[in-house]
XYZ file of C-alpha atoms in Angstrom:
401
model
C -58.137 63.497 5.800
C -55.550 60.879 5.001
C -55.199 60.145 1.217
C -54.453 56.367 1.036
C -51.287 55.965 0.509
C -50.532 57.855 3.504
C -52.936 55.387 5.163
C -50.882 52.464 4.252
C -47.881 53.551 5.549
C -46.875 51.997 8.989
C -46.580 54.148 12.098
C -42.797 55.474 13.115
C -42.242 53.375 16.046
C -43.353 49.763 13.025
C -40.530 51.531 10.594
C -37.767 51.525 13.391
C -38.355 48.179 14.514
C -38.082 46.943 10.980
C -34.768 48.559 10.396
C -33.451 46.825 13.610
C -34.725 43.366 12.410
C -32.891 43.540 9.764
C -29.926 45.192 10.923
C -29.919 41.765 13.331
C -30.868 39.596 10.291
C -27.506 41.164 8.088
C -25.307 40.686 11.518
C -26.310 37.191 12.686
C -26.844 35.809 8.473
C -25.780 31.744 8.528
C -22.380 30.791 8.657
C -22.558 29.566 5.133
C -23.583 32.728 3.771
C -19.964 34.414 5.378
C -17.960 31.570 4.657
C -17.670 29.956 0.869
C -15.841 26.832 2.331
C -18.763 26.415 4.640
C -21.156 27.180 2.101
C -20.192 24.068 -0.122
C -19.761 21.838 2.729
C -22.936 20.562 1.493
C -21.926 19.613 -1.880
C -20.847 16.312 -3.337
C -17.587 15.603 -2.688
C -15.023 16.100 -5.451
C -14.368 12.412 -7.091
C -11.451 10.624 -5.829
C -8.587 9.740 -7.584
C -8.575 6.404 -10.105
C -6.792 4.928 -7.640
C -9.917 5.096 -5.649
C -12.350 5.410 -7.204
C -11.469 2.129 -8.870
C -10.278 -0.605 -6.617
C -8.761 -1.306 -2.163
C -2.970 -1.403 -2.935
C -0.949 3.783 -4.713
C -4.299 4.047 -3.587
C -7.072 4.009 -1.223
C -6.867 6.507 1.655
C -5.422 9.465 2.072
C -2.276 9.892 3.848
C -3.158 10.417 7.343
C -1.516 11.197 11.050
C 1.439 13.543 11.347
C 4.733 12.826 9.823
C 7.057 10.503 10.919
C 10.087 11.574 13.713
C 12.440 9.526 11.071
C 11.206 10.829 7.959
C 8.927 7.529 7.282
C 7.198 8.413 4.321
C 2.971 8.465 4.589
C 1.179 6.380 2.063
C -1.668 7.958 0.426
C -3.862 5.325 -1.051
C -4.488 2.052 -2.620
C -6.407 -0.114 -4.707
C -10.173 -0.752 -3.803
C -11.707 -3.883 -4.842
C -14.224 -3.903 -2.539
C -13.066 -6.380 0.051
C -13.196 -5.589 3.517
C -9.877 -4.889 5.227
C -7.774 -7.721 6.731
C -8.100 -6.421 9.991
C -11.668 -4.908 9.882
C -10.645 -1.789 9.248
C -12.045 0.169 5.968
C -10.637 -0.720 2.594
C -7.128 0.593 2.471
C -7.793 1.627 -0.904
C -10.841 2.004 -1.108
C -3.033 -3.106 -1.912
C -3.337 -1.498 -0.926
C -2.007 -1.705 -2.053
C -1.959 -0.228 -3.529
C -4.553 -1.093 -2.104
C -3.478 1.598 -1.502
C -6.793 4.621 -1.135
C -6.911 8.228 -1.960
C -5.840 11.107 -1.187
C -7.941 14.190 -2.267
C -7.310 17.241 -4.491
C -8.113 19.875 -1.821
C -5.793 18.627 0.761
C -4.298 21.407 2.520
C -0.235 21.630 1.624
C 0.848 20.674 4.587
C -1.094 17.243 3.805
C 0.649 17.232 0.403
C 4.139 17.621 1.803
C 3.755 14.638 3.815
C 5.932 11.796 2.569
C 4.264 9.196 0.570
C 1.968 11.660 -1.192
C 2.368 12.251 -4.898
C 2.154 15.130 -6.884
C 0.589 13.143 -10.552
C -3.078 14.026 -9.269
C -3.726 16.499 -11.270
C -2.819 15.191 -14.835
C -4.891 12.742 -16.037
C -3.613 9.125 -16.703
C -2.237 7.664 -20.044
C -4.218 4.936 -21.632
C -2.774 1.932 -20.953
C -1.975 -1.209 -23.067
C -5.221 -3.356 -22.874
C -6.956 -0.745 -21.364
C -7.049 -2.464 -18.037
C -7.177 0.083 -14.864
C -3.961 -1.603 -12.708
C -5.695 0.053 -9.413
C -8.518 -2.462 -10.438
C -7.865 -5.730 -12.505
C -10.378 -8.622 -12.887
C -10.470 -11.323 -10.542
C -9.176 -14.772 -11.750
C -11.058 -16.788 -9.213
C -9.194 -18.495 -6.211
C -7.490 -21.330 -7.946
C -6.895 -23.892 -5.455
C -7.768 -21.768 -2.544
C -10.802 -20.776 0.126
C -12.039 -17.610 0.813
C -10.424 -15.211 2.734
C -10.287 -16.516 6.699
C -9.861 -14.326 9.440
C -7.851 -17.137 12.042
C -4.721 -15.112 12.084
C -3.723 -12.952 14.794
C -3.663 -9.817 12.263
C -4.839 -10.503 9.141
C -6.545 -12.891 7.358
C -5.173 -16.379 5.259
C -6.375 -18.169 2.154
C -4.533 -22.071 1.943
C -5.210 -24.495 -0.544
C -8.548 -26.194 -0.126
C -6.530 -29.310 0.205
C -3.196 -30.354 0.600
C -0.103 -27.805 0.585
C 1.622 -29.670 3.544
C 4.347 -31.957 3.565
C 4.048 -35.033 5.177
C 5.805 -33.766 8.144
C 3.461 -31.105 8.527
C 5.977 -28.299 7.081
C 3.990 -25.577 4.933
C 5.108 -22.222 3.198
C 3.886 -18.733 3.990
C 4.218 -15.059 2.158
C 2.657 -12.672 4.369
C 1.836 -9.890 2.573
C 1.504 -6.275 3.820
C -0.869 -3.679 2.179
C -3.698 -4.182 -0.634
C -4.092 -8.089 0.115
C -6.930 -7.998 -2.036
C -5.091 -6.478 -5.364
C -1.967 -8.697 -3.960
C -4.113 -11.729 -3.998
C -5.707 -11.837 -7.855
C -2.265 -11.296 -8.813
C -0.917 -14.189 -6.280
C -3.330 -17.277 -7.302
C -2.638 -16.897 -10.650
C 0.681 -18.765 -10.450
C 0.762 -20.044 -6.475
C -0.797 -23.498 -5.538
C 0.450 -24.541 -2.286
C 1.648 -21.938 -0.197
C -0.648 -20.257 2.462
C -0.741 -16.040 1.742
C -1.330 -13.990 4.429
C -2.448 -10.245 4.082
C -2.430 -7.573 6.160
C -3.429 -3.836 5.699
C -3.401 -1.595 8.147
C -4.698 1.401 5.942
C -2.936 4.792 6.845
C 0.632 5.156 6.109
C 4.130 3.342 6.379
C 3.917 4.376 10.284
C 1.230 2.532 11.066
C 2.662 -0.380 9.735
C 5.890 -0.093 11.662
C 3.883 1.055 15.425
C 1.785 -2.201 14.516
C 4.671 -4.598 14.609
C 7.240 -2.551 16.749
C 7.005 -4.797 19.431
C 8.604 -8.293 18.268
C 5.706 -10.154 20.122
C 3.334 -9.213 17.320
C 5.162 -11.210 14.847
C 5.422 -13.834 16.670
C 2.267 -14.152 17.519
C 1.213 -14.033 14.234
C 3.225 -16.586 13.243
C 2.004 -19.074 15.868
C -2.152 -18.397 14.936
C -0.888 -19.127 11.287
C 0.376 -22.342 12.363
C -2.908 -22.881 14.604
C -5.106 -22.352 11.321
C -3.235 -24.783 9.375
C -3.071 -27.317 12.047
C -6.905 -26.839 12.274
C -7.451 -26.572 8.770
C -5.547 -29.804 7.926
C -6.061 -31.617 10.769
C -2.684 -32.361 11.496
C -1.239 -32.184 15.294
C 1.663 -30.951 14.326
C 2.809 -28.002 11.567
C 5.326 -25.870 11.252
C 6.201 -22.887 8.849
C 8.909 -24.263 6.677
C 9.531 -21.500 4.542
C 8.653 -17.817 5.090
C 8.165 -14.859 2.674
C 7.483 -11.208 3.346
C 5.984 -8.603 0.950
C 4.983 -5.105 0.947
C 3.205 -2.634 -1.964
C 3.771 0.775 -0.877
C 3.342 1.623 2.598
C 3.477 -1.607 3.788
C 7.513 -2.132 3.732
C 6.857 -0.132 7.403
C 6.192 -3.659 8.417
C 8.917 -5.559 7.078
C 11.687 -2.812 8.586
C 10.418 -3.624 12.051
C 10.294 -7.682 11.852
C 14.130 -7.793 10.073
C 15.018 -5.825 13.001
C 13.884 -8.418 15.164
C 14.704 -12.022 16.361
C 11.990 -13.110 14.168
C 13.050 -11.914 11.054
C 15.714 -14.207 10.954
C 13.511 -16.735 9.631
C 12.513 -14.619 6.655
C 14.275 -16.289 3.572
C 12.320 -13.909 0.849
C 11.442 -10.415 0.534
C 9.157 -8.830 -1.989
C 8.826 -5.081 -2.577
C 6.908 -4.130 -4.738
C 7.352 -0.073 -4.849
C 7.395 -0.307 -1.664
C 11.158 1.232 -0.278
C 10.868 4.869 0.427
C 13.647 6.847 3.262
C 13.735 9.987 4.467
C 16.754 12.455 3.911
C 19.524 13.046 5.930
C 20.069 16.138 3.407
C 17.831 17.037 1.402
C 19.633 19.191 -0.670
C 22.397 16.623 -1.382
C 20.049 13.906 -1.566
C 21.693 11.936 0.972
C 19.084 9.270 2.313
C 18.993 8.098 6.182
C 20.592 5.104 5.354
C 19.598 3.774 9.529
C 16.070 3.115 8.050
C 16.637 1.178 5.503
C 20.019 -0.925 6.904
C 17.646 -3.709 7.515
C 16.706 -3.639 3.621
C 20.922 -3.583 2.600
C 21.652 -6.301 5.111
C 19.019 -8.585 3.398
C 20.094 -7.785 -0.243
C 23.692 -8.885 0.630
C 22.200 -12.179 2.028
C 20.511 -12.464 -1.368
C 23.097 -11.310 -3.619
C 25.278 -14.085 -1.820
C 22.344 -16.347 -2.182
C 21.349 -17.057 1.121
C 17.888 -15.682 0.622
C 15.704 -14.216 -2.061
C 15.014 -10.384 -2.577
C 12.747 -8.734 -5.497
C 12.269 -5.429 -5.423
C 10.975 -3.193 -7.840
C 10.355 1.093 -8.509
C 8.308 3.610 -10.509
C 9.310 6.686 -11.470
C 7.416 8.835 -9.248
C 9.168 11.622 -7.359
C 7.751 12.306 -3.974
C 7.910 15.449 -2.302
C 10.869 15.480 0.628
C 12.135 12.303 0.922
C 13.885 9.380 -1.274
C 11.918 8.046 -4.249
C 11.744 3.952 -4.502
C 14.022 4.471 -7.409
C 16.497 6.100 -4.771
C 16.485 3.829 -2.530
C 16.883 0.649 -5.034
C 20.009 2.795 -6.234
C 21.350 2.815 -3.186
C 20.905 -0.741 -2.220
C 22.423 -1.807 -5.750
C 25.240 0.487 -4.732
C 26.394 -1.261 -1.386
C 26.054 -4.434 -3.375
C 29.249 -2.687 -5.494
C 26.357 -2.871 -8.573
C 25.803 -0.918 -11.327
C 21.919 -1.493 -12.748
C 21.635 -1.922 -16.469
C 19.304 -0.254 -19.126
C 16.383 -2.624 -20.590
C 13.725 -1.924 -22.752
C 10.836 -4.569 -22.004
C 7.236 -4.356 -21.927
C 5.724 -5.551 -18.777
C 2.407 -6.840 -17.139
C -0.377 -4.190 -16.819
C 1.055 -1.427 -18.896
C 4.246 -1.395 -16.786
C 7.300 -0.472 -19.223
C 11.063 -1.589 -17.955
C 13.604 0.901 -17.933
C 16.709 -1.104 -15.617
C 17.514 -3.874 -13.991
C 20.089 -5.480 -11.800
C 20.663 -9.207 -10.649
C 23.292 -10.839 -8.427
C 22.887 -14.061 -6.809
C 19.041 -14.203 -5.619
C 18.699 -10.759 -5.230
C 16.642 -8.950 -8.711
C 15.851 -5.560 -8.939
C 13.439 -3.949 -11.630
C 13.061 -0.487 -12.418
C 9.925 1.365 -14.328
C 8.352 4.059 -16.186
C 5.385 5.687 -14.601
C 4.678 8.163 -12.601
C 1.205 8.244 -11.633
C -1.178 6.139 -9.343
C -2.199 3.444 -12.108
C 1.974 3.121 -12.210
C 1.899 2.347 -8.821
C -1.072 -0.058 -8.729
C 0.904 -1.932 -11.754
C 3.704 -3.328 -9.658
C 1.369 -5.402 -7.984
C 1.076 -7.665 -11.239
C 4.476 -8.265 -10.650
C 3.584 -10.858 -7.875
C 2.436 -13.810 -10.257
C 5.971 -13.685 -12.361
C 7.688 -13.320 -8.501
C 5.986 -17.036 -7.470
C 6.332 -18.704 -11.074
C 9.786 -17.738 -11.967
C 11.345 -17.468 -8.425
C 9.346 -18.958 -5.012
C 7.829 -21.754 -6.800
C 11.480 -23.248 -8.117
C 13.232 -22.019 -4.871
C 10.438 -23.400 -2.479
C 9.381 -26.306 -4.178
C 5.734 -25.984 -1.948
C 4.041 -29.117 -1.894
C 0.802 -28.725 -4.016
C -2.500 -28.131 -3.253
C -5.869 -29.000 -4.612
C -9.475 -28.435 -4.418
């Protein structure tokens, strides 16, 4: 007679086919349960950077697409403000400019050896004077200007609600390349004539310089800006009298291509606003490949002669394998036979002054900072660029709501 435990316990052929299911079960367990990586894929993703998490000009997206042939540097981010991206793209930030969006802190280190990505995201950022986040600043209104429009060829345009041409039907244009949002609170401030233009493209300094490689896409552009106006004002004839281009970050990949071309002779301003970055020749010696950025010398001699204007500013951040924008603003000071000076000034949006240089029209600033807030900063450079320089220079016929 079976006692009952005995009659509890499963027949031979029940106990083998339970050690074979799970046998199976241990062999063919969920991905997730071998892999830790896969296992949090699930989770929230880590916060982004202030940069990002903040505004769209250093930061809104991560630096994407393989590395340049020439050593272009990669942009990693820029300011998010919520705006949509000139071209319908996402937010480049999440100018930019930055502007510019973010990079993450578990890129692989192959992503952060790419040029344009920093190496401040793991310290946390300094409190800044008046405790205003540069990567996101207030917005000021429009001034004497519409909403964004979207009749450019790349792009969109604000122009004065009224007026802004002369009677000839000449107007003034910055285009602006990378956090046009960021750019633009910092741009009505002071302008009230001139049409601004703003373009982001989102990735990295080479996606700015494939866009406009071919000298057609300039010129297009240039003829739907003169279309808008022409619509806008109602006038059969316009014409772009005087033309500015400006870059935060990643956008200067822009500017190289159009001074390269036929175009870019019409160009009588530049604006860079951390925004000149070159790849080394040598690394080791720190010798920079001066063939990118001969289009950038050939315009600061026009300006130090004053045949044009030229502002261009730095931080202090060191990237990882190519030239800093404090590099490359050496350099170009250099080939002007320059030397820049030491200065001790407190700037707009916690930016501190540490050099400058001026000859003729052409004005360099350099800066403190190191970190993404740094970066964002030199975009509140752009209302002191229109009051103190375009504004006297270009003498833009008002405008009005």
């Amino acid at each position: 007679m079976k006692t009952p435990l005995q009659a509890r316990r499963p027949p031979r052929r029940w106990a083998l086919l339970s050690l074979l299911a799970a046998t199976w079960w241990l062999a063919a367990r969920p991905a997730a349960a071998q892999d830790p990586a896969a296992a949090n894929a699930g989770a929230p993703p880590e916060p982004p950077p202030a940069a990002q998490a903040a505004p769209p000009a250093a930061q809104a997206a991560p630096p994407a697409g393989a590395p340049q042939d020439d050593g272009a540097p990669q942009d990693d981010g820029a300011p998010q403000d919520g705006a949509p991206a000139a071209d319908g793209a996402a937010p480049s930030g999440g100018g930019g400019a930055p502007p510019e969006p973010g990079p993450r802190a578990d890129r692989s280190p192959a992503r952060r050896d790419r040029p344009g990505a920093t190496s401040s995201r793991a310290t946390p950022s300094k409190k800044r004077r008046g405790d205003v986040n540069p990567c996101m600043t207030p917005d000021p209104g429009w001034g004497v200007y519409d909403r964004w429009s979207r009749a450019p060829s790349i792009g969109q345009m604000i122009m004065p609600h009224k007026g802004g041409v002369t009677k000839r039907g000449g107007f003034d244009v910055i285009i602006h390349f990378h956090g046009h949002e960021a750019l633009r609170k910092e741009f009505v401030k002071t302008a009230d004539g001139a049409v601004l233009v703003g373009i982001d493209l989102g990735i990295g300094s080479g996606a700015y310089s494939s866009a406009f490689s071919a000298p057609y896409v300039f010129e297009n552009l240039l003829d739907s800006i003169e279309r808008a106006v022409a619509k806008k004002t109602g006038k059969k004839k316009v014409y772009i009298r005087k033309l500015g281009l400006s870059a935060w970050s990643a956008g200067y990949g822009a500017i190289e291509q159009i001074l390269r071309q036929p175009a870019g002779k019409r160009v009588d301003a530049l604006v860079l606003l951390d925004s000149l970055h070159a790849g080394y020749a040598d690394e080791h010696q720190r010798k920079l490949k001066v063939a990118q950025i001969e289009p950038f010398i050939s315009f600061a001699r026009r300006a130090a002669a004053g045949e044009a204007f030229m502002f261009m500013s730095h931080s202090s951040i060191l990237p990882p394998g190519y030239a800093s924008t404090a590099e490359t603003a050496t350099f170009i000071v250099q080939q002007l036979r320059g030397k820049p000076r030491g200065s001790s000034r407190r700037d707009v949006l916690g930016l501190d002054m540490i050099r400058r240089f001026d000859r003729g029209d052409f004005h360099l600033r350099g800066y403190t900072g190191d970190d993404k807030p740094d970066h964002c900063a030199h975009l509140g450079l752009m209302a002191d660029v229109m009051r103190v320089h375009l504004k006297p220079r270009w003498k833009t016929p008002k405008g009005r709501r």
